[in-house]
């Protein structure tokens, strides 16, 4: 029997969304699940803000999985412009077409102009691709890295999911994509964009939730190791570090420890694998000098 694709209307409550996300090994708390549920049911973009590595991007990926929809990712960066995010013309193919037409003796200028601006020569960038793909999940990742001008352009697109292409006309989404916008808060994003979205701030997970995440994502991990790594991660986040570890780094660190054969967090293996959790030399030195790794202090938990 074929599995029926889940749609937003099939998710009748935040509790149901928590259950569906859990099936894909994403453990969401009530606040995040409620924000995501409302975004799905109300057809509004979900703006997720928080430290790097707390699960913002991973939520978009997991929503795409449970909705059986392609994830279309727009990675933002300084200097990103509309052409790179929206669409562009394939000038190389257009030129080849003109040369082929010339070789064939075509001299009708009007016909050639119409042909080179045909849809087949249009390169769909992430925003246009998301509008044309139904269903889809559009991830606008790290919007805080883009310029103010791009924010204004993005706001216009997210308002009506309509794109006007002078040579082809207007393209409107039959069913708007599910949109997740993320920010690491390297700068403040304008209120106009935030007002268009439903907002949620992602905190680092609680100790119990992080233990549960480690055990769920890394089934070979012992409860003792998961508890000790989660406790160590708590200490590192409370320290004065340039870049404290997020959940993504905690998972990497635990996987590195497992690869080294660890079943408990002993100081030697913890120090040797610290590069999986920390990415700055100064942070590594601070942790080692301050004796922040500990070891053996995590208690066994009942999470599985």
XYZ file of C-alpha atoms in Angstrom:
304
model
C 0.000 0.000 0.000
C 1.398 3.394 -0.999
C 2.056 5.871 1.804
C -0.057 8.998 1.473
C 1.907 12.224 1.410
C 1.416 14.340 4.529
C 0.261 17.910 3.942
C 0.065 20.875 6.300
C -3.673 20.318 6.748
C -3.001 16.792 8.023
C -1.090 18.210 10.985
C -3.899 19.064 13.376
C -1.904 20.225 16.395
C 1.571 21.119 17.671
C 1.596 17.798 19.492
C 1.059 15.979 16.189
C 3.911 17.937 14.629
C 6.193 16.977 17.543
C 5.313 13.343 16.845
C 5.988 13.662 13.108
C 9.288 15.470 13.652
C 10.294 12.819 16.175
C 9.815 10.129 13.509
C 12.566 11.896 11.579
C 14.831 12.154 14.654
C 14.184 15.864 15.256
C 13.196 16.486 18.866
C 11.308 19.772 19.028
C 10.058 21.399 22.213
C 6.530 22.748 22.566
C 7.446 26.345 21.719
C 9.198 25.514 18.453
C 6.543 22.997 17.449
C 3.781 25.542 18.068
C 5.536 28.202 15.971
C 6.147 25.736 13.135
C 2.574 24.413 13.319
C 1.126 27.916 13.083
C 3.415 28.770 10.164
C 2.266 25.653 8.303
C -1.440 26.155 8.955
C -1.473 29.925 8.437
C 0.744 29.846 5.363
C 3.229 32.284 6.910
C 7.041 32.185 6.728
C 8.721 31.010 9.927
C 11.590 33.231 11.074
C 14.004 31.314 13.305
C 16.695 33.192 15.177
C 19.338 31.875 17.530
C 22.947 30.821 17.918
C 24.537 28.749 15.173
C 24.031 25.015 15.541
C 20.804 25.003 17.566
C 18.731 23.293 14.846
C 17.286 26.084 12.688
C 18.431 24.722 9.339
C 17.805 21.164 10.467
C 14.148 21.984 11.131
C 13.678 23.089 7.506
C 15.338 19.896 6.286
C 13.112 17.781 8.530
C 9.933 19.582 7.440
C 10.877 18.827 3.833
C 11.282 15.164 4.705
C 7.987 14.779 6.525
C 6.074 16.733 3.851
C 7.852 14.714 1.133
C 8.767 17.980 -0.579
C 12.073 19.131 -2.077
C 14.156 21.439 0.082
C 15.192 24.514 -1.920
C 17.937 26.399 -0.123
C 18.962 30.006 -0.622
C 22.222 30.532 1.237
C 22.590 34.236 1.966
C 25.864 36.139 1.902
C 27.088 39.696 1.603
C 26.535 40.999 -1.928
C 23.735 38.564 -2.791
C 21.467 40.203 -5.354
C 18.123 39.509 -7.007
C 19.606 37.827 -10.081
C 21.456 35.290 -7.940
C 18.379 34.577 -5.825
C 15.627 34.826 -8.426
C 16.557 33.979 -12.016
C 19.107 34.617 -14.705
C 19.328 34.129 -18.441
C 21.666 31.468 -19.804
C 23.671 33.781 -22.048
C 25.951 31.009 -23.328
C 23.025 28.935 -24.590
C 21.322 32.019 -26.026
C 24.484 32.837 -27.972
C 24.767 29.291 -29.270
C 21.134 29.461 -30.394
C 21.785 32.712 -32.272
C 24.834 31.235 -33.988
C 22.890 28.129 -34.959
C 20.072 30.273 -36.335
C 22.566 32.385 -38.257
C 24.137 29.255 -39.742
C 20.671 28.080 -40.763
C 20.051 31.368 -42.549
C 17.409 32.753 -40.192
C 17.194 36.537 -40.618
C 13.890 37.350 -38.876
C 15.084 39.552 -35.994
C 11.728 39.545 -34.208
C 11.554 35.767 -34.298
C 15.114 35.455 -32.968
C 14.429 37.854 -30.090
C 11.365 35.854 -29.139
C 13.280 32.592 -29.278
C 16.257 33.614 -27.160
C 13.945 34.743 -24.364
C 12.132 31.440 -24.289
C 11.600 29.698 -20.938
C 14.166 27.027 -21.824
C 16.939 29.628 -21.600
C 15.882 30.820 -18.145
C 17.913 29.610 -15.172
C 15.660 29.376 -12.121
C 17.463 30.402 -8.944
C 16.135 29.316 -5.508
C 13.258 31.821 -5.141
C 11.807 31.195 -8.599
C 12.381 27.459 -8.249
C 10.450 27.421 -4.966
C 7.542 29.339 -6.485
C 7.374 26.956 -9.457
C 7.782 23.764 -7.390
C 4.726 22.496 -5.545
C 4.978 21.431 -2.860
C 8.349 22.721 -1.712
C 10.149 23.962 1.383
C 12.144 27.152 0.854
C 15.014 27.689 3.290
C 16.382 31.240 3.311
C 19.467 30.510 5.387
C 21.380 33.128 7.396
C 19.469 36.119 6.057
C 21.445 38.315 8.474
C 24.493 37.868 6.217
C 22.736 39.520 3.257
C 22.541 43.260 2.626
C 19.642 45.534 3.585
C 18.650 45.895 -0.078
C 18.219 42.145 -0.419
C 15.994 42.079 2.663
C 13.637 44.566 1.007
C 13.558 42.475 -2.160
C 12.930 39.282 -0.180
C 10.062 40.924 1.686
C 8.375 41.742 -1.625
C 8.685 38.161 -2.875
C 7.424 36.639 0.389
C 4.424 38.967 0.441
C 2.656 37.471 -2.556
C 4.939 34.755 -3.978
C 4.716 36.400 -7.383
C 7.637 37.117 -9.688
C 7.470 39.321 -12.755
C 9.836 38.471 -15.601
C 9.639 41.222 -18.247
C 10.353 38.886 -21.149
C 7.934 36.146 -20.038
C 5.286 37.689 -17.793
C 4.188 37.032 -14.232
C 4.737 33.741 -12.435
C 2.626 33.103 -9.345
C 2.815 30.157 -6.970
C -0.305 27.997 -7.156
C 0.501 26.755 -3.662
C 3.038 28.923 -1.815
C 6.086 27.061 -0.496
C 6.655 26.425 3.173
C 9.234 29.080 4.056
C 11.811 28.954 6.834
C 14.049 32.012 7.274
C 17.011 31.696 9.624
C 19.302 34.224 11.279
C 22.317 33.809 13.566
C 21.805 37.444 14.622
C 25.172 38.702 13.395
C 23.160 41.885 12.768
C 19.577 42.943 13.364
C 17.125 42.042 10.621
C 14.645 44.774 9.749
C 11.270 44.730 11.468
C 9.407 44.754 8.141
C 10.690 41.295 7.277
C 10.080 39.943 10.763
C 6.503 41.269 10.740
C 5.816 39.244 7.599
C 6.830 36.083 9.456
C 6.013 34.148 12.582
C 9.003 34.462 14.905
C 10.710 32.019 17.234
C 14.000 32.222 19.106
C 15.800 28.888 19.428
C 17.701 28.376 22.648
C 20.320 25.749 23.245
C 18.469 22.635 24.418
C 18.091 21.764 28.073
C 20.368 19.079 29.480
C 17.677 16.390 29.301
C 16.705 17.306 25.744
C 20.297 17.312 24.555
C 20.849 13.873 26.070
C 17.719 12.667 24.277
C 18.932 14.172 20.982
C 22.316 12.467 21.276
C 20.764 9.098 22.047
C 18.242 9.429 19.230
C 20.669 10.591 16.544
C 23.532 8.317 17.633
C 21.966 5.025 18.760
C 25.374 3.477 19.515
C 26.022 6.163 22.144
C 25.754 5.030 25.774
C 23.565 6.964 28.171
C 26.630 7.690 30.297
C 28.566 9.226 27.395
C 25.528 11.236 26.215
C 25.001 12.669 29.703
C 28.675 13.513 30.154
C 28.975 15.188 26.744
C 25.767 17.173 27.340
C 27.054 18.317 30.720
C 30.399 19.304 29.214
C 28.602 21.209 26.445
C 26.659 23.114 29.118
C 29.929 24.171 30.757
C 31.417 25.269 27.429
C 28.356 27.401 26.649
C 28.660 29.131 30.003
C 32.339 29.897 29.425
C 33.566 33.048 27.710
C 34.157 31.485 24.284
C 34.184 33.066 20.835
C 31.918 30.349 19.469
C 30.271 28.007 22.008
C 29.214 24.617 20.614
C 25.675 24.177 19.323
C 23.784 20.909 19.071
C 25.399 20.232 15.695
C 28.855 20.457 17.279
C 27.787 18.331 20.244
C 26.655 15.639 17.829
C 29.947 15.883 15.931
C 31.907 15.688 19.166
C 29.996 12.641 20.375
C 30.437 10.927 17.017
C 34.173 11.652 17.161
C 34.359 10.158 20.664
C 32.481 7.065 19.514
C 34.864 6.733 16.579
C 37.723 6.746 19.108
C 35.991 3.923 20.987
C 34.840 5.971 23.971
C 31.949 4.820 26.124
C 32.578 7.495 28.734
C 34.007 11.012 28.511
C 37.565 10.624 29.750
C 39.682 13.822 29.717
C 42.272 12.427 27.294
C 39.855 11.553 24.498
C 37.809 14.682 25.215
C 40.861 16.908 24.704
C 42.025 14.996 21.630
C 38.652 15.331 19.907
C 37.870 18.887 21.022
C 38.253 20.174 17.460
C 34.910 18.560 16.647
C 33.179 20.894 19.115
C 35.254 24.090 19.030
C 36.472 25.888 15.907
C 38.738 28.611 17.307
C 42.253 28.100 18.681
C 41.551 30.619 21.442
C 38.490 28.648 22.559
C 40.416 25.384 22.664
C 43.160 27.019 24.737
C 40.603 28.557 27.112
C 38.888 25.216 27.673
C 42.083 23.233 28.198
C 43.640 25.865 30.460
C 40.477 26.197 32.527
C 39.918 22.471 33.013
C 36.405 22.796 31.619
C 36.205 19.305 30.144
C 35.760 17.512 33.451
C 34.834 13.885 32.851
C 32.864 11.264 34.622
C 30.394 13.729 36.159
C 27.379 12.971 34.007
C 24.713 10.881 35.619
C 22.887 8.121 33.848
C 19.497 9.198 32.641
C 16.331 7.425 31.645
C 16.115 9.040 28.208
C 16.108 6.773 25.219
